[in-house]
Amino acid sequence: MTTVLERGRNGEPLTSFPIIDMHGHLGRYAFCIPDLSVESVIAAMDRIGIDHIFCSHIRCTSAEMARGNDELLEAMRAYPERILGYICLWPGDADAVQREVALRLSQGFLGIKLHNINGFPYTDPGYAPAFIAANERHLPVLFHTWGGDALFREISTLADRYPNAVLLMGHAGVVEVDRYIQLAQMYPNIYLDCTMSTTPLGLIDTLVHGVGADRVVWGSDTLFFSQTPQIGKILGAHLPDDEKKRILGGNAQRILAGIRRESMC
Amino acid sequence: MPVSLFDVQCGFGGATPGCRDMLSADELVAEMARLDIARALVRIAPSVLESDGIGANARLYDDCTRFPERLLPCPIVIPNGGRDVLPEDEQLDEHIRRGARAVVLRPKTDYWSLAPWASGALLTALAERHLPTLCMMDEMSLDDVAAVAERHATLPLIITGVDYRQQRTLLPLLETFPNTYLSTGFNYCVHQGIEQCVAVVGAQRLLFGTGYPSSDWLMPAITYLMYADISTEDKQRIGMGNLERLLAEVQR
C-alpha cells in the first residue's frame, strides 16, 4: 500500500482520509503574497487533498474586526463546504466583542482566532465574552503563540477558567518546546498547532512523543505561507500513517464534532 | 512521470547553539534515501558556529568522499586580501580538483567585504570558471547579490535562504539579472511563490533546495515543489535539470 509519505513525494492528492487545515488566513498583509484570491487557496487545497480550512481574516492583527469578519464571511458563503470561519476580535470594548461574537456565531463561524500583536494579553477582560461563548459551545480558539513566560501563564489561566473551550496553541514548539508540551500535558483542552517556517529538527516527532498524536493538529498559516510545504512537515515525520492522519484531520474532525452548534442562533 | 531531486541548499555536520546533537553525513544520506532525494550539494551546516572555513572544507571533503554518488561538496571560498589563505586562482583550482562544482560565500562570518577592491579577484576568478556560487541570505542581502550579479554577468549566483516576505524585491532581482537563480528551499514558502517565479522568469531559474538541517524542511521543500501548480516538465527542471546544467557548465 502506498504511504502518505510516498503520495506526498509524488505530489498526488491525499484523498483517502480527511484533511483539515486548522490555521488559515485570508486577506492582504504588508508583504507581497503573489495571489490573494480565495480561489488560489481552494485550488491548492484541491491539489493536496485538503477538505476544509479554518480561516480568520488577516485583519485579526488589527482593530478592524468587523471588516475582517465580513470579508471572511463572503469567502465562507462562496465556499461553504471548504472554508470554516474563525471570528477575529479586538478587545477594546467587551460589549462590542460580545455583540460581534453573537453575530458571527449566528452567521456560521465556528471558532475564534486571537493574535497578541495588538498589545493585549489573551486574558484581557475585553476577550471574556468570547471565551464564555467558546466554553459554552466547545469552540476552538486559536492563539498566535511564540513562547515566553507571560504567554504560558495566560494560556494556563484560560485553560483553567474555560475547560470546555478547545485552546489551540499556534506555532507550538517554535521555541521552548518543552514548555508547550508540559502545558498540554497539564490541560486536556490544549492542542498544539505546528505551523511555522523555522522548524527545529524532529519537532513533530517531539510533540507527538510529548503529548500524543491526538493532541497535535495541523495548520498551514496560509496565506502567510503556502499550504504546500506545511503539509510536508507532517507527511515527512517519523510517525506511522495512522498518527499522521490523526494530526492532519482526525483530531480536527473530533474538535468539529464536539462543537455545540444547536445553541448558536 | 517521476521528478528526480538534487538539493542545492543542504548540509550536515554543523553545530547549533543550545543543541546537543549534530546531523552527520550518514544521517543526511539516510534521510535523502527515505525521501527519494537523489543528490545534494552540501556544506557544513548550520554554519553559525563554523568559524574555521578552511577546517570546515576539510571535513566536508572527508565526508563527501564516503558518499560520492549522493553528496557533492560545496566548499567555502575566501578572498586572499589578508594573505592568509591560498590565492584565489589556486584556491578555486584546488576545489575543482577535489571535485567541487559550486562554492559558497560567507562575507559576514569570514569578515570580508563584497566591494570590488576587497573581493574582486575572487569573484572574477569564480566568474571565469562559471562556478555556481551560493549567496546565503544570512550572509548577504539581495542588494549585495544584485551588485555582484551586475559586475560579474557570467557568474551563476544561487540565492538561498530567501525569506517568504521578500517577493517584492526578489522577483525584480531575478528579472533584472539573468545570472541569478533561486533556491526554493527554506525560508522561501510564500503562497504561490514558485508559480509566480515560473510565470515571470521561467522554471529554468529555479533550483530545488531544502535548507536542511538548519530547518526541518526536507519534506516541506519537496511538497512545496511537487504540489506547485506548474507542469511536470517544469518540476523536473527545478528538481534536478537546472542544477545539473549549471554544474556541467563549470570551466575546469
Short mmCIF file of C-alpha atoms in Angstrom, two decimals, chain A residues 29 42 92 182 194 230:
data_model
loop_
_atom_site.label_atom_id
_atom_site.label_comp_id
_atom_site.label_asym_id
_atom_site.label_seq_id
_atom_site.Cartn_x
_atom_site.Cartn_y
_atom_site.Cartn_z
CA TYR A 29 -0.84 41.75 4.51
CA ILE A 42 -9.13 26.37 -2.88
CA GLY A 92 -11.24 47.37 23.17
CA GLN A 182 4.25 20.49 29.70
CA CYS A 194 2.56 23.05 14.45
CA GLN A 230 3.38 22.88 5.51
#
